[in-house]
PDB file of C-alpha atoms in Angstrom:
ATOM      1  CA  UNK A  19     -21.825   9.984 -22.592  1.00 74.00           C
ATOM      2  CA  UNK A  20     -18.090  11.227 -22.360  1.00 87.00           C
ATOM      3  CA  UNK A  21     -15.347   8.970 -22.675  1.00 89.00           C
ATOM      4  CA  UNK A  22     -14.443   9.738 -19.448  1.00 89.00           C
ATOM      5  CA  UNK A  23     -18.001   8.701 -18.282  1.00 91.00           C
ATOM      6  CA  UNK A  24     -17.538   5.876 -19.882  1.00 94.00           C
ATOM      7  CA  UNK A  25     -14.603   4.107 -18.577  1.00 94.00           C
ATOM      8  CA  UNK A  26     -15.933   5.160 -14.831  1.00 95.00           C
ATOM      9  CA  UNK A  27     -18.988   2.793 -16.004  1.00 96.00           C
ATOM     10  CA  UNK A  28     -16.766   0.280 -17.139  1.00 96.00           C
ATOM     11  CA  UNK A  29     -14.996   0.130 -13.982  1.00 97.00           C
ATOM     12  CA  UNK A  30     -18.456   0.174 -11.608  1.00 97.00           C
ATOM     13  CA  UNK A  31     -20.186  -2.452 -13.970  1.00 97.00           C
ATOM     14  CA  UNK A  32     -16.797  -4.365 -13.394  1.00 97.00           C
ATOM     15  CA  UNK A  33     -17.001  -4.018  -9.744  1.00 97.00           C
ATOM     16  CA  UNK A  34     -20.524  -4.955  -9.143  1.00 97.00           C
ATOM     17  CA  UNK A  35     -19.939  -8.089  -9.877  1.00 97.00           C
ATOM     18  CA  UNK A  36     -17.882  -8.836  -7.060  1.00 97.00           C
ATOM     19  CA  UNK A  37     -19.648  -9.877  -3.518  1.00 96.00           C
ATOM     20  CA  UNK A  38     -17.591  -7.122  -1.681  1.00 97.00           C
ATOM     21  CA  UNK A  39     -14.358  -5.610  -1.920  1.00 98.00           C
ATOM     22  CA  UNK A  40     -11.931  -3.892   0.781  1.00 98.00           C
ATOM     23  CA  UNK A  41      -9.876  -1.056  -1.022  1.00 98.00           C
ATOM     24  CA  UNK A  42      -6.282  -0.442   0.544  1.00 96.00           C
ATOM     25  CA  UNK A  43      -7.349   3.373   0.737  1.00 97.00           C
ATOM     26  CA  UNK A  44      -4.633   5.889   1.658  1.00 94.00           C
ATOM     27  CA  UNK A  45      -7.149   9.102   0.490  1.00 94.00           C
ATOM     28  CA  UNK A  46      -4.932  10.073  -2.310  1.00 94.00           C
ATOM     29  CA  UNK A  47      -7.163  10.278  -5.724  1.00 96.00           C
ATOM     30  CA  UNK A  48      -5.938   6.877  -6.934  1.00 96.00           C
ATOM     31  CA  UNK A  49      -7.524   5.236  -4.391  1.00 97.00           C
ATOM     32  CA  UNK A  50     -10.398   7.755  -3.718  1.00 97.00           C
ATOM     33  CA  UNK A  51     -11.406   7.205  -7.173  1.00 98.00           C
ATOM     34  CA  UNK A  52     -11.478   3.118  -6.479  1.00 98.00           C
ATOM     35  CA  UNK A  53     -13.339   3.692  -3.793  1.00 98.00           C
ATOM     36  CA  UNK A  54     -15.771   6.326  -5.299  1.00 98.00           C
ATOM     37  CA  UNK A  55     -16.608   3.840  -7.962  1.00 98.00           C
ATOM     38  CA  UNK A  56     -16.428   0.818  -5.560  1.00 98.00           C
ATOM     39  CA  UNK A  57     -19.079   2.492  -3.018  1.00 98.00           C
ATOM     40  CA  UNK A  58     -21.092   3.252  -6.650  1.00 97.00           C
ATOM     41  CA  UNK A  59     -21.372  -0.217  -7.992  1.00 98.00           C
ATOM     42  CA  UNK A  60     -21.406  -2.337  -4.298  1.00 98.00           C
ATOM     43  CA  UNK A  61     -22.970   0.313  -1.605  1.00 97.00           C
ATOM     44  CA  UNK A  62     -22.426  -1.252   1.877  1.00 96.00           C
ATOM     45  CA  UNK A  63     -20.485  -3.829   0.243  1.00 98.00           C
ATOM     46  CA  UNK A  64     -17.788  -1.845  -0.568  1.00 98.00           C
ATOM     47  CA  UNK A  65     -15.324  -0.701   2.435  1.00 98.00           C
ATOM     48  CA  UNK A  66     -12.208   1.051   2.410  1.00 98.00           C
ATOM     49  CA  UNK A  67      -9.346   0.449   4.519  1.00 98.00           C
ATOM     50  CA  UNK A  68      -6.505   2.828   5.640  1.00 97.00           C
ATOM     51  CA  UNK A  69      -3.047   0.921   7.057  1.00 95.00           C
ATOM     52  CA  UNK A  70      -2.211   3.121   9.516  1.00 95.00           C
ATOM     53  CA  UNK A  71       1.517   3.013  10.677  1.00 94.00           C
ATOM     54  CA  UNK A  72       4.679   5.245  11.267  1.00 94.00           C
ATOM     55  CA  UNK A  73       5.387   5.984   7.877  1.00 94.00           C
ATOM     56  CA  UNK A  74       2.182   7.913   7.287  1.00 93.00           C
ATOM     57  CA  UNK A  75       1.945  11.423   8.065  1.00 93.00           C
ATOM     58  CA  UNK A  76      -0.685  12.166  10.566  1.00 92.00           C
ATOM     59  CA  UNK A  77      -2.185  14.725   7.800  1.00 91.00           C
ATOM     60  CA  UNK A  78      -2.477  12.116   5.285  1.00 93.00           C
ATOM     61  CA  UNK A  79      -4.462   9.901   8.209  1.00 95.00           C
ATOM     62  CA  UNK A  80      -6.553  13.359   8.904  1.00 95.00           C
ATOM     63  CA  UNK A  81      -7.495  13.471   4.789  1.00 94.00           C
ATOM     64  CA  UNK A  82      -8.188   9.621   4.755  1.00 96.00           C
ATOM     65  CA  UNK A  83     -10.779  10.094   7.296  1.00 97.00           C
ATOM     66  CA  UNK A  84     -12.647  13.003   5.879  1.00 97.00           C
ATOM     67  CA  UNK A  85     -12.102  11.731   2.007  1.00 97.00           C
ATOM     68  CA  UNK A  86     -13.621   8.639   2.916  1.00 98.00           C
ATOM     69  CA  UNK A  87     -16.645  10.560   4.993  1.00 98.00           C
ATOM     70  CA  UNK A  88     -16.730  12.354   1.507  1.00 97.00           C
ATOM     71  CA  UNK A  89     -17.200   9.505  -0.475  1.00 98.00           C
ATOM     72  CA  UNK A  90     -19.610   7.987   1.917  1.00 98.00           C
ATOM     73  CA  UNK A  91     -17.732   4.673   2.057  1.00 98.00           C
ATOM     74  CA  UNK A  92     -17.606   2.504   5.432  1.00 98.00           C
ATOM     75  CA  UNK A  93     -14.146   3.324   6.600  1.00 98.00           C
ATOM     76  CA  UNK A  94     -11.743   1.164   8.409  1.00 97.00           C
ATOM     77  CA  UNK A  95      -7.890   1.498  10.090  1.00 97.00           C
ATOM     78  CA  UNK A  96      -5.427  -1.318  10.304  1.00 96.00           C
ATOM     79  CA  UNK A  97      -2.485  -1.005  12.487  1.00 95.00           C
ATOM     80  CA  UNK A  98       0.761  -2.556  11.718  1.00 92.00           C
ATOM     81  CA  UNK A  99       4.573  -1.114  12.268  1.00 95.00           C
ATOM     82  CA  UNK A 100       7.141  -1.686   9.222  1.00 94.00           C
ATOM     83  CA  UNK A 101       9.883  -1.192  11.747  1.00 96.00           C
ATOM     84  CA  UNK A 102       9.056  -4.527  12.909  1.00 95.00           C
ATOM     85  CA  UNK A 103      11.151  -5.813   9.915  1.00 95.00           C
ATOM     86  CA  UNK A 104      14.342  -6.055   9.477  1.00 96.00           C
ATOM     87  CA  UNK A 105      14.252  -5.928   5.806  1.00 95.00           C
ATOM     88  CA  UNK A 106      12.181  -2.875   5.763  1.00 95.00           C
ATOM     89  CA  UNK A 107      14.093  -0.897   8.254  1.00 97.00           C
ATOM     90  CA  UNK A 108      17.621  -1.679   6.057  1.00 96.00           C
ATOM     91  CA  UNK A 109      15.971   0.528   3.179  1.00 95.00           C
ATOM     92  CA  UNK A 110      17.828  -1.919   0.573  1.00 93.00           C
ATOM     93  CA  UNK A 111      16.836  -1.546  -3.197  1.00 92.00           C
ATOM     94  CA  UNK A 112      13.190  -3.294  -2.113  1.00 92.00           C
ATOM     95  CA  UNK A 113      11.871  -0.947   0.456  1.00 92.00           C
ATOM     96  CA  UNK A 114       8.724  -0.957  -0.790  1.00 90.00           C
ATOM     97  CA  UNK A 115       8.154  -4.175  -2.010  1.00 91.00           C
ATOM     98  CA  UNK A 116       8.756  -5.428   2.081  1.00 92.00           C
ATOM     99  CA  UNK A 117       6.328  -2.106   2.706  1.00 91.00           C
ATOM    100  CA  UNK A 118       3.832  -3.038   0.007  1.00 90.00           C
ATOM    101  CA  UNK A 119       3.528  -6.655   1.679  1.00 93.00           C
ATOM    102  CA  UNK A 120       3.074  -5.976   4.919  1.00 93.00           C
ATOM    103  CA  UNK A 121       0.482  -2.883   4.342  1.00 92.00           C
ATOM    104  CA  UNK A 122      -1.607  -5.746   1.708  1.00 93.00           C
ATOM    105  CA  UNK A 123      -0.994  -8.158   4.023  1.00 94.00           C
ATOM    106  CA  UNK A 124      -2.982  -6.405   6.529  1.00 94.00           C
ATOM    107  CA  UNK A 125      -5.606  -5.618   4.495  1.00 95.00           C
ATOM    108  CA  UNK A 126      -6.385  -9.019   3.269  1.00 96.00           C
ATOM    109  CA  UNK A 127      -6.360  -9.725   7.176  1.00 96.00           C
ATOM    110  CA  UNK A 128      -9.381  -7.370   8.109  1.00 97.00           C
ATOM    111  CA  UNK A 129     -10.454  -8.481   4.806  1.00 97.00           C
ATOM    112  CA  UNK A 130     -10.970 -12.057   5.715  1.00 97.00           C
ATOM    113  CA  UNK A 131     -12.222 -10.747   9.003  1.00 97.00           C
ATOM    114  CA  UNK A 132     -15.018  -8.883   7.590  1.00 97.00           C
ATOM    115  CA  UNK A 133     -15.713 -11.715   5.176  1.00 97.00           C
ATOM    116  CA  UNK A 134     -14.694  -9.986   1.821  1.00 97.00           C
ATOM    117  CA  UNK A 135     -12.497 -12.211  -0.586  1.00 96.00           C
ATOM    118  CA  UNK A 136     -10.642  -9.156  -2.959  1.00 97.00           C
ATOM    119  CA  UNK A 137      -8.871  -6.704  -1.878  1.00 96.00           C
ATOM    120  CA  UNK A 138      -8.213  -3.901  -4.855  1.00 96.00           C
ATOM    121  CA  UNK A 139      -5.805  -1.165  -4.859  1.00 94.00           C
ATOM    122  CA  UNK A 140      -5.177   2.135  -6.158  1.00 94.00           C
ATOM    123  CA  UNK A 141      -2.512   1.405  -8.910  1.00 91.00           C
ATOM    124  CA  UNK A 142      -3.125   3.175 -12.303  1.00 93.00           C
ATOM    125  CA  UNK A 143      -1.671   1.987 -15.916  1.00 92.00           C
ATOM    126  CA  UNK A 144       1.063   4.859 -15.885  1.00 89.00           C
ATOM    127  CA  UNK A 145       2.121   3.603 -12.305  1.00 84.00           C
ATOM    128  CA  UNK A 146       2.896   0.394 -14.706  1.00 71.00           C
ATOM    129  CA  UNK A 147       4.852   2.019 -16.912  1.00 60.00           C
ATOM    130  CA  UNK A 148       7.053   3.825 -14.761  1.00 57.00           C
ATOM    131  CA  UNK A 149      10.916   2.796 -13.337  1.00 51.00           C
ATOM    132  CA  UNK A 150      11.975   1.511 -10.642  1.00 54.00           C
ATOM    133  CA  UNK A 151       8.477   0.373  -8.742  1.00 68.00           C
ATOM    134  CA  UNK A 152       9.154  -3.191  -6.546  1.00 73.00           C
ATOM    135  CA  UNK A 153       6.316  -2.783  -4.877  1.00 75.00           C
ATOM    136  CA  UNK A 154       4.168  -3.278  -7.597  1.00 79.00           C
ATOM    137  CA  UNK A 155       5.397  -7.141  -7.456  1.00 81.00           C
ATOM    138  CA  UNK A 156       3.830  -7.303  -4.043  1.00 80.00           C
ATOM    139  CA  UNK A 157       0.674  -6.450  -5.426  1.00 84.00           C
ATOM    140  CA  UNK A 158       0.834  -9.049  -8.281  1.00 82.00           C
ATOM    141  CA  UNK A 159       2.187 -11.639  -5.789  1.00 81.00           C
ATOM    142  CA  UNK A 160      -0.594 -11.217  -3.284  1.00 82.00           C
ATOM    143  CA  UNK A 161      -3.150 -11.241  -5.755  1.00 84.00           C
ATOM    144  CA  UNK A 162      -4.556  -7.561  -5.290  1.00 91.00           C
ATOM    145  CA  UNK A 163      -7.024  -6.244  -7.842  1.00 94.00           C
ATOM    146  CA  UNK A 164      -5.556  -3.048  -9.608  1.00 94.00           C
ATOM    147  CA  UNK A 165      -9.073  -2.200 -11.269  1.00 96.00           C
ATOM    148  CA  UNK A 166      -7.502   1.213 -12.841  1.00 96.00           C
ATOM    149  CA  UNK A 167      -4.819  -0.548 -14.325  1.00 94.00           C
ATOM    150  CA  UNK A 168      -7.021  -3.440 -15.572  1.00 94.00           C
ATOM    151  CA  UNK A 169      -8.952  -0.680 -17.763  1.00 95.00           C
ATOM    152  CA  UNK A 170      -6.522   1.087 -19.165  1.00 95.00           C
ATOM    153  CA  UNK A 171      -6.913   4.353 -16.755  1.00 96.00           C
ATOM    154  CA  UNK A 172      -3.828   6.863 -16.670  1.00 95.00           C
ATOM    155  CA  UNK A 173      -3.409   9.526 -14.270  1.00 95.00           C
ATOM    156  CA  UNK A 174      -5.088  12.374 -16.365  1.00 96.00           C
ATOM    157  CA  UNK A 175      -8.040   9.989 -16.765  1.00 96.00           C
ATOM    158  CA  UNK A 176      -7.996   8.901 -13.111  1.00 97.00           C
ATOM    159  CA  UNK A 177      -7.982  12.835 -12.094  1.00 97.00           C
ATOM    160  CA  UNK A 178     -10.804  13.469 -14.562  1.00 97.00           C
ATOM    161  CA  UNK A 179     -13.392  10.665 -12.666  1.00 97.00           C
ATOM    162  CA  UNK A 180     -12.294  12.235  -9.815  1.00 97.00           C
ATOM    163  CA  UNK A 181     -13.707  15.698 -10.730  1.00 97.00           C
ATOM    164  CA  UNK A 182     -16.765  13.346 -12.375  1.00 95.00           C
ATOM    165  CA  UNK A 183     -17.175  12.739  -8.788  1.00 96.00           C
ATOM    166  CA  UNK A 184     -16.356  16.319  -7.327  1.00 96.00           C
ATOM    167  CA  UNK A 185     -13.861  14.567  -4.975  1.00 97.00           C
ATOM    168  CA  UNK A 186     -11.571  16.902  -3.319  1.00 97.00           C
ATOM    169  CA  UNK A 187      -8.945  15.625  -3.594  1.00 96.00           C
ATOM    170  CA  UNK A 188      -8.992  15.316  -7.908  1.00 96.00           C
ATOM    171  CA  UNK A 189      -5.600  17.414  -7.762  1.00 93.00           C
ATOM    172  CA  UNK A 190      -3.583  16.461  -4.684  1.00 90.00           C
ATOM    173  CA  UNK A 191       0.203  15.920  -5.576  1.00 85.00           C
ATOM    174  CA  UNK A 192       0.928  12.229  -4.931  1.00 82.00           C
ATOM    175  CA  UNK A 193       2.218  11.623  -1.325  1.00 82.00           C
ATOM    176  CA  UNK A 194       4.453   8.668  -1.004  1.00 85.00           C
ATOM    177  CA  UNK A 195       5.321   7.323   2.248  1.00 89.00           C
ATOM    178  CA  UNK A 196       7.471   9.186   4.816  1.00 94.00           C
ATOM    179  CA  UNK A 197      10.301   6.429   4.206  1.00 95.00           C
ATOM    180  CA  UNK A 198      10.910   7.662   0.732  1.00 93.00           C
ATOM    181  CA  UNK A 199      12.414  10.367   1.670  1.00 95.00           C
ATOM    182  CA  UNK A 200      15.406   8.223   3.604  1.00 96.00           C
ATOM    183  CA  UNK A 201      18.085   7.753   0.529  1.00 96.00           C
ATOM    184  CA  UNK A 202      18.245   3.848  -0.109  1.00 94.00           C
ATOM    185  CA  UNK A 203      21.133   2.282   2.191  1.00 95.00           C
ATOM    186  CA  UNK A 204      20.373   4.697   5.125  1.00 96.00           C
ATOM    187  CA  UNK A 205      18.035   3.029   8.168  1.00 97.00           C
ATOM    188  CA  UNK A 206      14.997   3.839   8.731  1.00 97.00           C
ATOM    189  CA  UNK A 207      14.348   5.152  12.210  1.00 97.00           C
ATOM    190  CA  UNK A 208      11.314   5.933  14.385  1.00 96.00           C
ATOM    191  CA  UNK A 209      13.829   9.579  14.343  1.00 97.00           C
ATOM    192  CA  UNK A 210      14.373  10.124  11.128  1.00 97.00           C
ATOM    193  CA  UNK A 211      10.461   9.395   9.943  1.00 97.00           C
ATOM    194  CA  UNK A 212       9.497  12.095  12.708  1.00 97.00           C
ATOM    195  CA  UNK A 213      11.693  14.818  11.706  1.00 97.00           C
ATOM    196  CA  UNK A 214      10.566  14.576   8.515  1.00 97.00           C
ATOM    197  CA  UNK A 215       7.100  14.395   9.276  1.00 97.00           C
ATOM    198  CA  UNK A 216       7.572  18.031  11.566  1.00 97.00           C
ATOM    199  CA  UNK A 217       9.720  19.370   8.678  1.00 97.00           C
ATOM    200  CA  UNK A 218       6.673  18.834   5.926  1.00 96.00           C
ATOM    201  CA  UNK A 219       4.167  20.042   8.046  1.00 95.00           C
ATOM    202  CA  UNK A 220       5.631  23.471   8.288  1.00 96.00           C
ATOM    203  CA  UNK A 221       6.050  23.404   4.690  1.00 96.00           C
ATOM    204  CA  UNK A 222       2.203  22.448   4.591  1.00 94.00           C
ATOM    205  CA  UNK A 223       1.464  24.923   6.873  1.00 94.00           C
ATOM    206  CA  UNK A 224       3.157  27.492   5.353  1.00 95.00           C
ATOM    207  CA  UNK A 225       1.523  26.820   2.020  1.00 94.00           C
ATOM    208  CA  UNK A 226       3.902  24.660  -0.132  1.00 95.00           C
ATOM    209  CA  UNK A 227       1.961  21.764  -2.410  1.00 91.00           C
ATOM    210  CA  UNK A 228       4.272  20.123  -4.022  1.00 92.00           C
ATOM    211  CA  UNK A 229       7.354  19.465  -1.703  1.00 94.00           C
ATOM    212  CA  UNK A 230       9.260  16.751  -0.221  1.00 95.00           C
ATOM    213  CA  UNK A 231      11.882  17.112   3.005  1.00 97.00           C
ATOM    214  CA  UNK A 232      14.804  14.361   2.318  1.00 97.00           C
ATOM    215  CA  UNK A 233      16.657  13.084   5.043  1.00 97.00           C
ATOM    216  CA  UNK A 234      20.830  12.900   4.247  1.00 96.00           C
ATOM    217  CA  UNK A 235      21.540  11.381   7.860  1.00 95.00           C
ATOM    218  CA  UNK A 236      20.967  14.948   9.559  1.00 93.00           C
ATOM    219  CA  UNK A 237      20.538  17.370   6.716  1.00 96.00           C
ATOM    220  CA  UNK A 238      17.588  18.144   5.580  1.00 97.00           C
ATOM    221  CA  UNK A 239      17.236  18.587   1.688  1.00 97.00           C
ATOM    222  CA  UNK A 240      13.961  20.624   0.617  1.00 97.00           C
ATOM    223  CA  UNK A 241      12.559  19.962  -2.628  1.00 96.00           C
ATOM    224  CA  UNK A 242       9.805  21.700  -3.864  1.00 96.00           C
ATOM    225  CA  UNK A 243       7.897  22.268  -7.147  1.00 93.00           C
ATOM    226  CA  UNK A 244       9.243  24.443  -9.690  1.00 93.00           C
ATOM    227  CA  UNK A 245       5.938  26.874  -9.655  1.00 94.00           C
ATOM    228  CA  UNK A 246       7.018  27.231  -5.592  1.00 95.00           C
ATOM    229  CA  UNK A 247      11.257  27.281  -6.263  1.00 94.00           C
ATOM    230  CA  UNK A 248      11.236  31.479  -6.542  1.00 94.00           C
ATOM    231  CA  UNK A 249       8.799  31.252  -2.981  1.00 95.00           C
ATOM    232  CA  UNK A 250      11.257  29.253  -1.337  1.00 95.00           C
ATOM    233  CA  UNK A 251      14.122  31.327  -2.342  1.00 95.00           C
ATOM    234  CA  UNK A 252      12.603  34.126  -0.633  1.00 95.00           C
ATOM    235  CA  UNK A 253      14.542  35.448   2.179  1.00 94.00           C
ATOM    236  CA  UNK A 254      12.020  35.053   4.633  1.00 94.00           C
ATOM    237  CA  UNK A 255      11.414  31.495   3.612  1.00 94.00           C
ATOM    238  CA  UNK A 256      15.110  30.908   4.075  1.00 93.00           C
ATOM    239  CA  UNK A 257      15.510  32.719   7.474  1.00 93.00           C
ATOM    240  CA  UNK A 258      12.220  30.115   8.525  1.00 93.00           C
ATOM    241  CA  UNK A 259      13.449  27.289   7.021  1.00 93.00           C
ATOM    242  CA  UNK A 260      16.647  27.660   8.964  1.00 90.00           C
ATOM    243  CA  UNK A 261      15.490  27.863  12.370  1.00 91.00           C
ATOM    244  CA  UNK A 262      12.251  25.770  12.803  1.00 95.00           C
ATOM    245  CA  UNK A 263      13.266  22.878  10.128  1.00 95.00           C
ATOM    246  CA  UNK A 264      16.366  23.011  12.223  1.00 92.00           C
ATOM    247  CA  UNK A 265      14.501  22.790  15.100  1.00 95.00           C
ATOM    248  CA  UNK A 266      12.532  19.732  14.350  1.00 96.00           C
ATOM    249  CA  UNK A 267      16.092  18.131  14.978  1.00 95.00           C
ATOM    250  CA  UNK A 268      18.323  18.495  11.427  1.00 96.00           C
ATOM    251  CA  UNK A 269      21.357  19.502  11.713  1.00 94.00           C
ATOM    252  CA  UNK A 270      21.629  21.568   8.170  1.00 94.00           C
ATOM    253  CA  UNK A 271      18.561  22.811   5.656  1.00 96.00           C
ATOM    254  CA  UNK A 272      19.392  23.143   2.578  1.00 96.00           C
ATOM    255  CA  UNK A 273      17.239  23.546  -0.601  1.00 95.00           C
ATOM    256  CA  UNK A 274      17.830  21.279  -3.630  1.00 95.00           C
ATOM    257  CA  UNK A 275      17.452  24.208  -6.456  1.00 93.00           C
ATOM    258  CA  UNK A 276      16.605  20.944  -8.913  1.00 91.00           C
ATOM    259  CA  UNK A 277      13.266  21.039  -7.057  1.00 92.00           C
ATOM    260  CA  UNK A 278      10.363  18.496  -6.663  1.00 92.00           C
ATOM    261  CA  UNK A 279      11.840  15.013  -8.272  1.00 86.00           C
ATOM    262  CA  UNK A 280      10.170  12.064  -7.634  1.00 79.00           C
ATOM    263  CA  UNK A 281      12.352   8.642  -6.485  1.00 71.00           C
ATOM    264  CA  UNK A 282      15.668  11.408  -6.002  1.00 71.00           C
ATOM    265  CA  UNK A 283      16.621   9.540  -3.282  1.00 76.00           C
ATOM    266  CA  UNK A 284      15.744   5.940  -4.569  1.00 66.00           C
ATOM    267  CA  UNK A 285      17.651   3.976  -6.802  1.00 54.00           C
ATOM    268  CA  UNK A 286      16.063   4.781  -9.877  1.00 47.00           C
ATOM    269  CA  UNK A 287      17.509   8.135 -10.051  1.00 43.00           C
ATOM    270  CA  UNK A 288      20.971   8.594 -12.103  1.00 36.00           C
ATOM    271  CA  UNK A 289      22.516  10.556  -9.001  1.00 38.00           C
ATOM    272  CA  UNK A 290      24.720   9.163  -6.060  1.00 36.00           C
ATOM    273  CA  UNK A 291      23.209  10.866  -3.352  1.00 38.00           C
ATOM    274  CA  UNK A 292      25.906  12.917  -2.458  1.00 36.00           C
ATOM    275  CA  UNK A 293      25.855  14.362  -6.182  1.00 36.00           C
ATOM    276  CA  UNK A 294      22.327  15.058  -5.058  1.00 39.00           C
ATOM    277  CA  UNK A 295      23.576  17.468  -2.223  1.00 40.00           C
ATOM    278  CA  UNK A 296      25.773  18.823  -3.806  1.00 37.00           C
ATOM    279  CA  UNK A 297      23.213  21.176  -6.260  1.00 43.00           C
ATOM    280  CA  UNK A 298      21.601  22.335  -3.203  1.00 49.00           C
ATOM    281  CA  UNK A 299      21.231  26.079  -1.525  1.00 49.00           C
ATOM    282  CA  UNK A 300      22.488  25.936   2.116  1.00 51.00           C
ATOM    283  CA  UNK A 301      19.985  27.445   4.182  1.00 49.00           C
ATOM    284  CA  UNK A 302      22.300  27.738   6.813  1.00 47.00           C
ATOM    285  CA  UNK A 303      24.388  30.540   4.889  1.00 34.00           C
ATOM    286  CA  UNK A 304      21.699  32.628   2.963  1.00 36.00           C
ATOM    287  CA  UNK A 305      24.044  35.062   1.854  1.00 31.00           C
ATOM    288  CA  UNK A 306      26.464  34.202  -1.445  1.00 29.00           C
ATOM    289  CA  UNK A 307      29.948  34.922  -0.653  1.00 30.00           C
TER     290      UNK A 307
END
C-alpha cells in the first residue's frame, strides 16, 4: 500500500467511527477529498453541505453540485447572507473570521437539524502554517473537525487522494470567496461582489485558471498566473479586457504584471494597496507612450 493510500485509510478508519458527519463542502479538493473519504467510511451517514450566499460565485455553486453528484455524497444548501453583518460588511482585519462563523454556524444548524453532532471541514496542515488566516480561529472556536489537518495531510498529499479517488477536481486552483478580492478597509457591497463575479467569469470563459479580479473602489486589477501573464498581455486580451470588464461596471482595467498573489489585497501582504496599483498595466491605454 502507498503512503498516500495509507493516510486516506487513516483518515476513513478515523471517520467511521463517528455516527454521522456534515462536511462544510464548497467543491474545492480540500473539501471534496473530506467528503470522498467521509462518504467511504460512513455511506448515507455522511452528507455534505454547501453555504450558499453572495459571496460565492454561481460557478463555484454549479461545481459543488456536480462534485458532490461525483462523489456520490447526499448533498445539501444552506442559505445565509454575510451582508447581514455589520462586522462582515466593514472588511476590517477579521473578514473572515465574522465569514467563517456565520458559514459554520449554519452548518452546525442543518447539522442539528438532520441529527448529526460534528461538523468537519476542509482545512489542511499547510492551511495551518500559513499567515494571516483569522478564520481558522472560527473553526477552533466552534469546535469544527479539521480531519486533514488532524493527520498531518498537506496540499500535495491532499491533491494526491484526490487523484486516488479520480475526483475532478484534484487540480483546481483554490477559489476563495468573492470578498477577498475587496482590499481590507473598503465595504463590501451587494455591487462590488457582482462586478467581480461578471469580471471572473469572462476570464473563466475565456480560458484563464489561475486568476483573480480585485476590486480598488472602481478599478478593476487582474491578476493572473504567471504561466497565463504573456496570454493576458496579448493585444487582443487587452482590447477585451477593456471593454467587457469595463462593462460589467469598473471604471478602469488594469493588469497587475506581479500576477496571481494570494491575500494581495489582505493584510498579510507587505504592500499598501495603492503600492499594489501602482505595478499594474492600464488596460485602458494599451499602447506605451
Amino acid at each position: 500500500m502507498s503512503a498516500v493510500a495509507e493516510t486516506a485509510a487513516a483518515v476513513r478508519e478515523d471517520l467511521a467511527t463517528r455516527d454521522g458527519v456534515l462536511i462544510a463542502f464548497s467543491g474545492g479538493v480540500d473539501s471534496s477529498v473530506v467528503a470522498a473519504l467521509a462518504h467511504d467510511a460512513l455511506g448515507d451517514d455522511a452528507v455534505a453541505c454547501t453555504a450558499k450566499s453572495e459571496t460565492l460565485p454561481a460557478a463555484e455553486l454549479d461545481d459543488a453540485v456536480r462534485v458532490a453528484e461525483e462523489i456520490g455524497i447526499r448533498h445539501e444548501l444552506v442559505e445565509f447572507s454575510e451582508l447581514d453583518s455589520d462586522d462582515f460588511v466593514a472588511n476590517d482585519e477579521q473578514r473572515c473570521y465574522h465569514c467563517r462563523s456565520m458559514r459554520l454556524g449554519a452548518m452546525y444548524d442543518r447539522a442539528r437539524e438532520l441529527g448529526i453532532d460534528v461538523v468537519c471541514d476542509g482545512t489542511n496542515a499547510s492551511d495551518a502554517g500559513e499567515g494571516h488566516r483569522p478564520g481558522l480561529r472560527a473553526v477552533e472556536e466552534l469546535d469544527a473537525y479539521s480531519p486533514l489537518l488532524e493527520h498531518g495531510i498537506e496540499k500535495e498529499e491532499v491533491r494526491a487522494i484526490a487523484r486516488e479517488y479520480d475526483l475532478s477536481v484534484a487540480d483546481k486552483p483554490s477559489m476563495a470567496c468573492l470578498s477577498s478580492r475587496i482590499p481590507t478597509g473598503l465595504n463590501v457591497t451587494e455591487e462590488r461582489l457582482s462586478r467581480v463575479e461578471k469580471a471572473e467569469r469572462l476570464l473563466r470563459t475565456w480560458g484563464f485558471e489561475q486568476f483573480r479580479v480585485r476590486d480598488h473602489d472602481g478599478l478593476a486589477r487582474i491578476e493572473v498566473g504567471e504561466q497565463e501573464l504573456e496570454a493576458a498581455l496579448d493585444p487582443d486580451f487587452v482590447r477585451a479586457a477593456r471593454d467587457h470588464i469595463g462593462d460589467c461596471g469598473f471604471d478602469h482595467v488594469t493588469l497587475d504584471l506581479h500576477g496571481y498573489r494570494t491575500g494581495s489585497v489582505s493584510p498579510e501582504d507587505e504592500q499598501s494597496g495603492e503600492d499594489v496599483v501602482a505595478d499594474v498595466f492600464d488596460a485602458d491605454y494599451p499602447s506605451a507612450e
